[in-house]
Coordinates of C-alpha atoms and ligand atoms in Angstrom, one line a residue:
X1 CA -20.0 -19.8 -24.3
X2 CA -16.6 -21.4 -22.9
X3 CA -16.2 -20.4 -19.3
X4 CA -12.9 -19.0 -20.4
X5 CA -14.4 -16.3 -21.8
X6 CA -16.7 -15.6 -19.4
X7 CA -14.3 -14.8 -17.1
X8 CA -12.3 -13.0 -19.4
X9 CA -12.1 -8.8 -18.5
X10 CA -12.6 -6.5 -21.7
X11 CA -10.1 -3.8 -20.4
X12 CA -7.3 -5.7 -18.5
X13 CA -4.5 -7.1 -20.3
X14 CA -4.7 -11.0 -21.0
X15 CA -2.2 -13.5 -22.4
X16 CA -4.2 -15.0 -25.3
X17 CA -3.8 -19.1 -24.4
X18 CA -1.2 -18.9 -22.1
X19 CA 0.5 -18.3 -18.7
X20 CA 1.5 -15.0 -17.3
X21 CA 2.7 -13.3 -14.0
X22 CA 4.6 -10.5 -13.8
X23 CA 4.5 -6.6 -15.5
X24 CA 7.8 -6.8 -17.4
X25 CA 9.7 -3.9 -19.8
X26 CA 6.6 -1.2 -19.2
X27 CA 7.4 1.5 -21.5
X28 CA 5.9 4.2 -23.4
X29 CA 7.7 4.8 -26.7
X30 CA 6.5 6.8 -29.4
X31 CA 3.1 7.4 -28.4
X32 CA 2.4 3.2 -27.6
X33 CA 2.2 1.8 -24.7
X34 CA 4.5 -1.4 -24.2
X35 CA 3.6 -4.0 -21.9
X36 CA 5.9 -7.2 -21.5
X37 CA 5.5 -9.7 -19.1
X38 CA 6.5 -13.2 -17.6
X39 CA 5.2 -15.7 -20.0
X40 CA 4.8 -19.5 -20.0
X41 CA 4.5 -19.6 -24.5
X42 CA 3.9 -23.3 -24.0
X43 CA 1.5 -23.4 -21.2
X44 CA -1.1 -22.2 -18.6
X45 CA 1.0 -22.3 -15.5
X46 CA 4.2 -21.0 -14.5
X47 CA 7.7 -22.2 -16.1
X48 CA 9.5 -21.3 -19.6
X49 CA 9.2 -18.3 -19.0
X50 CA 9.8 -15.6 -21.8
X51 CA 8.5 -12.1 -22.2
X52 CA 5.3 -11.9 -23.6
X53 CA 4.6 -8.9 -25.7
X54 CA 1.2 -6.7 -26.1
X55 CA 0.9 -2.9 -26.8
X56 CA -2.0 -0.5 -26.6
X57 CA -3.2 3.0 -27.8
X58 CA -5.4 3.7 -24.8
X59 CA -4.1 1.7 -22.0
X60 CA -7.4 0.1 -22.3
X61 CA -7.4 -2.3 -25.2
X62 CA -4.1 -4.6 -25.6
X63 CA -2.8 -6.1 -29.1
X64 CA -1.0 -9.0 -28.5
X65 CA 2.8 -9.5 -30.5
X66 CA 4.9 -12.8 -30.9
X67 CA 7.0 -13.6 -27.7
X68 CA 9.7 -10.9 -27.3
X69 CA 12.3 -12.9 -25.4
X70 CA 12.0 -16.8 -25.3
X71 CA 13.3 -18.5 -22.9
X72 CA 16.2 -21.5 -24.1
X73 CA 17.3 -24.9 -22.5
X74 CA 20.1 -23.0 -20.1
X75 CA 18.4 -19.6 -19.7
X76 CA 15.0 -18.6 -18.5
X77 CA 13.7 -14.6 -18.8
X78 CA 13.0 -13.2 -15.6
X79 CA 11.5 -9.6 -15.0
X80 CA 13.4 -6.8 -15.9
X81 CA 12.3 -3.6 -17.4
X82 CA 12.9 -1.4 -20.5
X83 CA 14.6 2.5 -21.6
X84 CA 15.1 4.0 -24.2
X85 CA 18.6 4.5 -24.7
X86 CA 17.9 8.1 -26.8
X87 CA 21.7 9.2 -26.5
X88 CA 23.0 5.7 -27.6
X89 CA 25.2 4.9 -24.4
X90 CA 25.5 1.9 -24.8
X91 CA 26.4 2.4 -28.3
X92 CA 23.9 -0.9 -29.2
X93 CA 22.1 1.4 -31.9
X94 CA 22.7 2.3 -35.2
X95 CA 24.6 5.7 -36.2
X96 CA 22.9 8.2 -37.0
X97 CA 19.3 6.3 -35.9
X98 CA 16.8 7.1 -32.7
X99 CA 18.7 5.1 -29.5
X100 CA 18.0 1.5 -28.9
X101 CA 15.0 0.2 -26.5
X102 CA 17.2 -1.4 -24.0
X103 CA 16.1 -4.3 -22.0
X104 CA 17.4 -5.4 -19.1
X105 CA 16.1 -8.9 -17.6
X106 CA 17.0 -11.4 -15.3
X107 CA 19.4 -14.4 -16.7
X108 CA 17.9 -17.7 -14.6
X109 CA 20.3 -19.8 -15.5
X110 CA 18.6 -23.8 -15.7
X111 CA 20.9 -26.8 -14.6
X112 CA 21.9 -27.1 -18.2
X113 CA 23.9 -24.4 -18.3
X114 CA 27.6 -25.4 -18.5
X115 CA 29.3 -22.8 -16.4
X116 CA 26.3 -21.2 -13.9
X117 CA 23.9 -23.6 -13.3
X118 CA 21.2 -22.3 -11.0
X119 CA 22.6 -18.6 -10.7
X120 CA 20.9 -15.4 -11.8
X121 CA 22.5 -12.6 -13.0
X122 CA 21.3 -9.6 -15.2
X123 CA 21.3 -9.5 -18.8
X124 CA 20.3 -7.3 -21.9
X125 CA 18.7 -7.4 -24.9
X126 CA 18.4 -4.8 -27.1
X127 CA 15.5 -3.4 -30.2
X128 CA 16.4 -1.2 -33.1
X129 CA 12.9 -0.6 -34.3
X130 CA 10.9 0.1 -31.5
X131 CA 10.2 -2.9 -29.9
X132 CA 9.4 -5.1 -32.3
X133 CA 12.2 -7.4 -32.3
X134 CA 14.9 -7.9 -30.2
X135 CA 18.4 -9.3 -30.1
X136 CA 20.3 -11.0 -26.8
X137 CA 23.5 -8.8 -26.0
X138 CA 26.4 -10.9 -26.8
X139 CA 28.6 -10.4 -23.6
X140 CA 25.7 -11.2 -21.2
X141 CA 25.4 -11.1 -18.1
X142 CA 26.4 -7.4 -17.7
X143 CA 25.9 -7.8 -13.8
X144 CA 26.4 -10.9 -11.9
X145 CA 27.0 -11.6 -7.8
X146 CA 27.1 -15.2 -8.0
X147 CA 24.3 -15.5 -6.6
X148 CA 20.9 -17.8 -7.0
X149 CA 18.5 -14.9 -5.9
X150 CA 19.9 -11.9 -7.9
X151 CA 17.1 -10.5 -10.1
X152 CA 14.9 -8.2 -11.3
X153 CA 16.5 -4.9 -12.6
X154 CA 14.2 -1.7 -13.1
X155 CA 16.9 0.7 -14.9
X156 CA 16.2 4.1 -14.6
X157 CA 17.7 7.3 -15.7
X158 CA 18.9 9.9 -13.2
X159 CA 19.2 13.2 -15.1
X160 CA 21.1 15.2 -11.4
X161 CA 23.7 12.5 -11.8
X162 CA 23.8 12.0 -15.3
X163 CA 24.0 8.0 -14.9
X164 CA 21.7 5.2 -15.5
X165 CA 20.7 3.4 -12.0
X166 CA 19.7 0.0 -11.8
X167 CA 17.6 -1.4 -9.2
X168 CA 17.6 -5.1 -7.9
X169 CA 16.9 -7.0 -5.2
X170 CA 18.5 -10.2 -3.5
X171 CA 15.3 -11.8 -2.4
X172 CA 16.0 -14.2 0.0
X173 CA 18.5 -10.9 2.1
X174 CA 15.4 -8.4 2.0
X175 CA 17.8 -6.3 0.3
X176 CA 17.2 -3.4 -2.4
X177 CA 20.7 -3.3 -4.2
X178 CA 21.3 -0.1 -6.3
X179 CA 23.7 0.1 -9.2
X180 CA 24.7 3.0 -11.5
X181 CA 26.3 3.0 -14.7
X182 CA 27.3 5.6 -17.4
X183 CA 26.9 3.4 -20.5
X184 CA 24.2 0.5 -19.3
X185 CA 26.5 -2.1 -20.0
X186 CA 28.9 -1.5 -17.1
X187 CA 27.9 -1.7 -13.3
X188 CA 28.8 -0.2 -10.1
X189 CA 28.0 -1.0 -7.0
X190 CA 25.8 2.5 -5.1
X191 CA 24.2 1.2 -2.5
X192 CA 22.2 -1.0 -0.5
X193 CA 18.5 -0.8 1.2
X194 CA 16.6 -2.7 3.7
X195 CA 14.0 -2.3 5.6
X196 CA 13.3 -3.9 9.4
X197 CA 9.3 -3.2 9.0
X198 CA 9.4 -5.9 5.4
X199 CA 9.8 -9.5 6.7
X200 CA 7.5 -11.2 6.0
X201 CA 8.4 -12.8 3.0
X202 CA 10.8 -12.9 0.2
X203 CA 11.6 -9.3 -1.8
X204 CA 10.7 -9.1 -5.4
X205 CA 10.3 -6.7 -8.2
X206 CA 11.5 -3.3 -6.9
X207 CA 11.2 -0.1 -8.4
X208 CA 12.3 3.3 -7.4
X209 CA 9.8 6.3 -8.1
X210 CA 10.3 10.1 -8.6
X211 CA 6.9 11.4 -7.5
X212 CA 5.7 14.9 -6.9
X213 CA 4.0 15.7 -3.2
X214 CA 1.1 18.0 -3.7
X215 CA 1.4 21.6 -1.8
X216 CA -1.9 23.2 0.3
X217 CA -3.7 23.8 -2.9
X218 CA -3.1 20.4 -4.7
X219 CA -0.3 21.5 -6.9
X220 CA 3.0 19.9 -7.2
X221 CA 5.1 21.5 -4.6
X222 CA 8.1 19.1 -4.1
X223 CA 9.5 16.2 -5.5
X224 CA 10.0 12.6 -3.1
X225 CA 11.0 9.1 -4.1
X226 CA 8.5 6.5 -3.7
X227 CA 10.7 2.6 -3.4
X228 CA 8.1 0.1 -4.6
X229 CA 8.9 -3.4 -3.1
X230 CA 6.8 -6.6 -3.8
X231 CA 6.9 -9.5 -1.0
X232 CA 5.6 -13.1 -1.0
X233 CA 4.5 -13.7 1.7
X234 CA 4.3 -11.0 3.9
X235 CA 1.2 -9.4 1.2
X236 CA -1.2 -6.7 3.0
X237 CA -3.9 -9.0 2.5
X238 CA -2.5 -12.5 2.7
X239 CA 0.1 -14.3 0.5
X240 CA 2.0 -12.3 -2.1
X241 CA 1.8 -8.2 -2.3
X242 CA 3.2 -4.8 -2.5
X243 CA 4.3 -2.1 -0.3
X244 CA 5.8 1.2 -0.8
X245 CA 8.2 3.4 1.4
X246 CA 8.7 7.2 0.8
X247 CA 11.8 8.5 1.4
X248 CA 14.5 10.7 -0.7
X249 CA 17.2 9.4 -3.5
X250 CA 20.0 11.1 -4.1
X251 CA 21.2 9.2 -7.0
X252 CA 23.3 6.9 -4.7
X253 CA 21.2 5.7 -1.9
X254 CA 17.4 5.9 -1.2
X255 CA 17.4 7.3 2.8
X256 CA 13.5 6.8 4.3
X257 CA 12.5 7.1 8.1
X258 CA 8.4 5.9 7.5
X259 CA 7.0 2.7 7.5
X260 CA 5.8 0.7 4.7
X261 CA 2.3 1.3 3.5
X262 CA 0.5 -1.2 1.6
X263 CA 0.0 -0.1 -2.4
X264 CA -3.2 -2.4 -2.5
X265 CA -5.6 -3.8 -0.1
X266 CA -6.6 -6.2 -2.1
X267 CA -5.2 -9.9 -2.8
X268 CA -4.3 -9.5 -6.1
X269 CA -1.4 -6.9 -7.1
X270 CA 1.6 -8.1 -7.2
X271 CA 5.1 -7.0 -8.7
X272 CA 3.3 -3.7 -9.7
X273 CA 6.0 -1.6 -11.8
X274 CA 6.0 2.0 -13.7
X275 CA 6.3 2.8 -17.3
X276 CA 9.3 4.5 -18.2
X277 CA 9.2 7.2 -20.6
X278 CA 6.3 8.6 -18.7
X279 CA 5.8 12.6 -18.2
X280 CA 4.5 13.7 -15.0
X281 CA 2.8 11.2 -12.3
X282 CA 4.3 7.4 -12.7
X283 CA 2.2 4.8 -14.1
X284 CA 2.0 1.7 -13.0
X285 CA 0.5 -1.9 -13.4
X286 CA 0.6 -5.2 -11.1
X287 CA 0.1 -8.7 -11.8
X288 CA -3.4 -9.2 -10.9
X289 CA -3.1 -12.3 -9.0
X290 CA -1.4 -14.0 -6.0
X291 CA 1.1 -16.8 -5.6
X292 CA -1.0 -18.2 -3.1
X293 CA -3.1 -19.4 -5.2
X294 CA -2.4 -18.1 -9.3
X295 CA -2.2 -21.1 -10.8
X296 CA -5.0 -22.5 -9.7
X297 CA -7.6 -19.7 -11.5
X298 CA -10.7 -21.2 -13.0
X299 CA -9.9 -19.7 -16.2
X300 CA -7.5 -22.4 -18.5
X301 CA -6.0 -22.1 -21.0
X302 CA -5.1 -18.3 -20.5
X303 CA -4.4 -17.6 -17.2
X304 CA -3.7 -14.2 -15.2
X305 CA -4.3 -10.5 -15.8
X306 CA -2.9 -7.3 -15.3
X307 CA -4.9 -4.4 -12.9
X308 CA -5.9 -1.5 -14.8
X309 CA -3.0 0.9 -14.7
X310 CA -2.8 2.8 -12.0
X311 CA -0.9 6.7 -11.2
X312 CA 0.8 7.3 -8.3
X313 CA 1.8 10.5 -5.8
X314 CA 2.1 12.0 -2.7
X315 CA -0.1 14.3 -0.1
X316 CA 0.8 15.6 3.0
X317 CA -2.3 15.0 5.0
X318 CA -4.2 17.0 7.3
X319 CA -1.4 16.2 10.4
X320 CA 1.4 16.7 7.3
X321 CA 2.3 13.1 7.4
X322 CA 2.9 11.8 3.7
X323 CA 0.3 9.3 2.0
X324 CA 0.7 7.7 -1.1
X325 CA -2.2 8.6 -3.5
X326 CA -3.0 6.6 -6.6
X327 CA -5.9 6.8 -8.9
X328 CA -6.9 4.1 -11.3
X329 CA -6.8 5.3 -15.2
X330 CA -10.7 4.2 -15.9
X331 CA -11.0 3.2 -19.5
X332 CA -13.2 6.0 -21.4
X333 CA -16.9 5.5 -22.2
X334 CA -17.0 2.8 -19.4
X335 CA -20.5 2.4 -18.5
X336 CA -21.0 4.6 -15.3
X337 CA -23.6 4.9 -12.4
X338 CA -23.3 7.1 -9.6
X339 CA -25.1 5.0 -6.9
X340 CA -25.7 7.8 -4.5
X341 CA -28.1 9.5 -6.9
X342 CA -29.6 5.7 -7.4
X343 CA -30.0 5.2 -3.5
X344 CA -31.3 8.6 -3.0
X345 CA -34.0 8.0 -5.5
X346 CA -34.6 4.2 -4.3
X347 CA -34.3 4.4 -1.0
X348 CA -38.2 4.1 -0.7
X349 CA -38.8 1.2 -2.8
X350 CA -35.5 -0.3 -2.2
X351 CA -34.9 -1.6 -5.5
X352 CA -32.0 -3.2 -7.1
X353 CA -30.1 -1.6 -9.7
X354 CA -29.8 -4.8 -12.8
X355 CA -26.9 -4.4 -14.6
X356 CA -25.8 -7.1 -17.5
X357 CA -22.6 -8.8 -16.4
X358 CA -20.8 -9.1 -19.1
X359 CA -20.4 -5.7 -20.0
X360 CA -17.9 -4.0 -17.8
X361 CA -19.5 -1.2 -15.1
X362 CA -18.2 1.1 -12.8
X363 CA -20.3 2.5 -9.5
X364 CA -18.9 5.4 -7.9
X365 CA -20.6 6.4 -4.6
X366 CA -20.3 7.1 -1.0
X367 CA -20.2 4.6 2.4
X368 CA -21.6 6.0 5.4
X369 CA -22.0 4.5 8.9
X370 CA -25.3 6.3 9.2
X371 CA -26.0 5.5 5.4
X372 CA -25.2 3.6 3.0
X373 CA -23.4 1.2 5.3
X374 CA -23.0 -1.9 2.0
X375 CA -23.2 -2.3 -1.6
X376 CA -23.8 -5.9 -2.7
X377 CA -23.5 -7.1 -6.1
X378 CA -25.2 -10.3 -6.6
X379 CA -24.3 -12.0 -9.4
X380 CA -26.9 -14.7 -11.0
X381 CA -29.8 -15.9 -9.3
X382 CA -31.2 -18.9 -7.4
X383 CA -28.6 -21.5 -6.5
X384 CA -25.9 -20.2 -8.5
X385 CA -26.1 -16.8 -7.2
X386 CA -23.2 -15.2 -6.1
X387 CA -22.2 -11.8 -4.1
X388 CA -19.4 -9.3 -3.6
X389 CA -19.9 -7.2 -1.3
X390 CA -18.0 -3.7 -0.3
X391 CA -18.7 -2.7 3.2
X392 CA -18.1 -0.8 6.7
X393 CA -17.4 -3.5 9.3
X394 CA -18.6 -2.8 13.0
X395 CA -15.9 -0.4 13.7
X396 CA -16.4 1.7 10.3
X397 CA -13.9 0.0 8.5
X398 CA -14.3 -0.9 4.5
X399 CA -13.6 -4.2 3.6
X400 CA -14.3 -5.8 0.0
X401 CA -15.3 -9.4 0.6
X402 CA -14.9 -12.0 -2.1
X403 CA -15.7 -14.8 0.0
X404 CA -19.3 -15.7 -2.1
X405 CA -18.1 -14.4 -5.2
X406 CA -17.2 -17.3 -7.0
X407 CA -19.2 -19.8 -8.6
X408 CA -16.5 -22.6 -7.4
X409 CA -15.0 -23.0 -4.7
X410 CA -11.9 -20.7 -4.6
X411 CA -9.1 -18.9 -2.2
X412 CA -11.2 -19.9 0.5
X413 CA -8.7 -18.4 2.9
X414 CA -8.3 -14.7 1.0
X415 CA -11.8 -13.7 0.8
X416 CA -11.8 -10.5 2.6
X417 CA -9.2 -7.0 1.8
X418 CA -7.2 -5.4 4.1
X419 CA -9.6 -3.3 6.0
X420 CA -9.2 0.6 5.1
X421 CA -9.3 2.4 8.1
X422 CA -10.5 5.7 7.1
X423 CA -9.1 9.0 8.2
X424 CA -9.7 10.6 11.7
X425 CA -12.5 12.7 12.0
X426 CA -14.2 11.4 8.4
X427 CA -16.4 8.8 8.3
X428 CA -18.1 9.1 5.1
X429 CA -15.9 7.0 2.9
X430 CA -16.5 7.4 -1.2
X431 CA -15.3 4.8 -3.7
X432 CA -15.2 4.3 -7.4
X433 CA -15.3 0.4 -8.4
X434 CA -14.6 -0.8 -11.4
X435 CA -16.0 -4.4 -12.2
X436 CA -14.7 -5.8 -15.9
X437 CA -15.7 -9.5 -15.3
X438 CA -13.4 -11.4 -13.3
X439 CA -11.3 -7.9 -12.8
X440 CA -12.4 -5.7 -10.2
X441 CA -10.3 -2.3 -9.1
X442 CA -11.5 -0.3 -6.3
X443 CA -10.4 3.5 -5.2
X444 CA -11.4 4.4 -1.6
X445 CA -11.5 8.1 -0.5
X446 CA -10.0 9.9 -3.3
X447 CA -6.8 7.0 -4.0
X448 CA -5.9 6.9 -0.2
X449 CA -6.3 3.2 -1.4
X450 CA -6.9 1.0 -3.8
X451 CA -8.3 -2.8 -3.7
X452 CA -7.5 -4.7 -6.4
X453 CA -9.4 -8.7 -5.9
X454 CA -10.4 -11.3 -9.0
X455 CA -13.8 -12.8 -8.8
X456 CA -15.2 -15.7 -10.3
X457 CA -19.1 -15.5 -10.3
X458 CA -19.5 -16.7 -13.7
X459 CA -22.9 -15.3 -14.3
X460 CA -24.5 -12.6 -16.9
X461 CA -26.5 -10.5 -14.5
X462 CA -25.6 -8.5 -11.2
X463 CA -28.0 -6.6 -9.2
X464 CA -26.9 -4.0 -7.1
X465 CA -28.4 -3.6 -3.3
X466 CA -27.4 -0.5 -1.5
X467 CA -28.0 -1.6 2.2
X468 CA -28.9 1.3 4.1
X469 CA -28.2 1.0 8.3
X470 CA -31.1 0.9 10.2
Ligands
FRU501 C1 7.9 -12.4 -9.1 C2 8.9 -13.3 -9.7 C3 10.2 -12.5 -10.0 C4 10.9 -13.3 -11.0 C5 9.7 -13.8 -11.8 C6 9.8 -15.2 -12.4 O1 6.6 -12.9 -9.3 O2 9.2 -14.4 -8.8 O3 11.0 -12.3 -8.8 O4 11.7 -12.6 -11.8 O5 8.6 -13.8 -10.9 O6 8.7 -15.6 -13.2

């Protein structure tokens, strides 16, 4: 069997052949869910790019469609997102029919453009039967600032206000701009964010969240905004990745007085967006890969995948400061094993759990400084053996090391996550990791993390060793 497929995860969207980066136009529309994203059609690195198309039942299990938006010879498609115009206004659907799926992306205009070489501005397209095809806007760009780092609007609706915001950043100012419009066609200028504690790289792919903060007994008692900013560098864990700030937005300007946390500890979530047309808790997905080192994957001709989707709120914790809690959306009938109940019964004999490889698992179970202290997975045996292992370090911190998980030599400098320093007074931390292949997603004490890191171990069995302390 190819390596390709080897490598290839069951339950994480793919491009078929092809390049990929970015989540783009994430929507749920009459009961499917839409995923878009940056596409290379004609290759298995980045450039061209177009959005790719896929849609799914389940989340789970992806279909893939013919490219949605291809790029030309003057314009390249950029990220962008997707509503559903219901009301039609913009009055780009049909009397009398549902409201157009309205796109909004990011015009890169290539040096053979005749009036804007090298610019980026933000453009529309627009789909009268649900998604399937689309048509370019004929008066685009409908927002432009002359400027060559201008891009990637998340459009919203903002029912208080009853306008449409769009959110943008200038990358190169580390600066969130926010427009508003009544019609999606016409902009205004709202407001601007920044942020002293996100230098550290370029700012890319904002979104802007309404998220409830659970009350004393877990229900929604409140609602918060959660801004969603991707950076490269500047990434929790090395190179590119994504932070969040929670704060309040008021249709106008997003006001915050916290720090940026990161939304993944891992290397490999980047540009991570929501769905629109969601009820309740956001969904979101990131680009499961870094710009450190994406294009250099061991897995041509497709390259890239998304991280399982993940939902997203806020708790006041035990000292009332605000976390951001996400839980991954584990595809049903995944195989299971509760590893506490496995080391509880081994711990005599010590045994290894086998597992087949190539069938996606998920371990849930508990790390404990006077316990369970590691759980390796080896992957393979003798000189091709391989191991990822999650972990306390010496000061009872998790970390999820990658740096012998791959059967070439790869991302030699991002092996380990940011560590998860667990909360005071607890030091019994439990996870739930999911392993799909190449794909692995972890949740750490309940979603007060998540660590999201590709491996390459390229091998058909993995034994499990819980490493008790002595
Ligand atoms: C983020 C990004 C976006 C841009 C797109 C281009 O990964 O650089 O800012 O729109 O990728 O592919």
């Amino acid at each position: 069997r190819p390596r390709t497929d080897q490598h290839r995860p069951r339950f994480h969207l793919t491009p078929e052949a092809t390049w990929m980066n970015d989540p783009n136009g994430l929507i749920r529309h009459d009961g499917a869910w839409h995923a878009f994203f940056q596409n290379n059609p004609f290759g298995s690195t980045w450039g061209n790019m177009s959005w790719g198309h896929a849609v799914s039942e389940d989340l789970a299990t992806w279909t893939h469609l013919p490219v949605a938006l291809p790029c030309s010879e003057t314009e390249m498609i950029f990220s962008g997102s997707i509503v559903h115009d219901a009301a039609n206004t913009s009055g780009l659907g049909a009397p009398g029919e549902d409201g157009p799926l309205v796109a909004f992306y990011t015009s890169a205009y290539t040096p053979a453009h005749a009036t804007t070489p090298g610019i980026q501005a933000q453009s529309i397209a627009f789909s009268l039967d649900g998604g399937t095809t689309w048509d370019f806007y004929a008066e685009n760009p409908v927002l432009t600032r002359d400027s060559e780092n201008f891009r990637d609007p998340k459009v919203f609706f903002h029912p208080e206000s009853g306008r449409w915001v769009m959110v943008t950043v200038e990358a190169l100012d580390h600066a969130v701009h926010l427009h508003t419009s009544a019609d999606l066609l016409t902009w205004e200028p709202a407001s601007t964010v920044t942020h002293p504690g996100l230098d550290g790289g370029i700012w890319e792919c904002p979104d802007l969240l309404r998220v409830q903060v659970a009350g004393a007994d877990g229900a929604p008692a409140r609602e918060a905004w959660v801004l969603v900013i991707s950076t490269n560098p500047g990434g929790p864990a090395g190179g590119s990745g994504t932070y969040a700030v929670i704060g309040d937005f008021d249709g106008t300007r997003f006001a915050s007085d916290t720090s940026p946390v990161p939304l993944d500890l891992g290397q490999d979530c980047y540009a991570a967006v929501s769905f629109s047309g969601v009820d309740g808790d956001p969904v979101l997905l990131g680009w499961m890969n870094n710009w450190a080192y994406a294009e250099q994957t061991p897995t041509a001709p497709w390259r890239s995948a998304m991280t399982l989707p993940r939902t997203l709120h806020v708790e006041p914790d035990a000292d009332g400061t605000l976390q951001v809690i996400q839980h991954v959306i584990v595809p049903e009938g995944l195989r299971s094993v509760d590893l506490d109940v496995v080391d509880r019964d081994a711990a005599a004999d010590g045994e290894p759990l086998q597992l087949d490889a190539d069938e996606p698992f998920r371990l849930r179970g508990t790390l404990s400084p006077q316990g369970a202290r590691r759980v390796v997975l080896r992957f393979g045996a003798g000189q091709a053996q391989r191991e990822l292992v999650l972990g306390l370090d010496p000061e009872g911190h998790v970390v999820l090391d990658r740096g012998r998980a791959h059967l070439e030599p790869f991302a030699a400098d991002h092996s380990r996550s940011l560590p998860y320093i667990p909360r005071a007074g607890v030091a019994d931390v439990a996870f739930d990791l999911v392993v799909d292949r190449s794909c692995v997603d972890l949740e750490l004490d309940g979603g007060r993390a998540l660590v999201s890191q590709q491996i390459f171990p390229a091998a058909a069995t993995v034994a499990v060793h819980v490493e008790r302390s002595a």
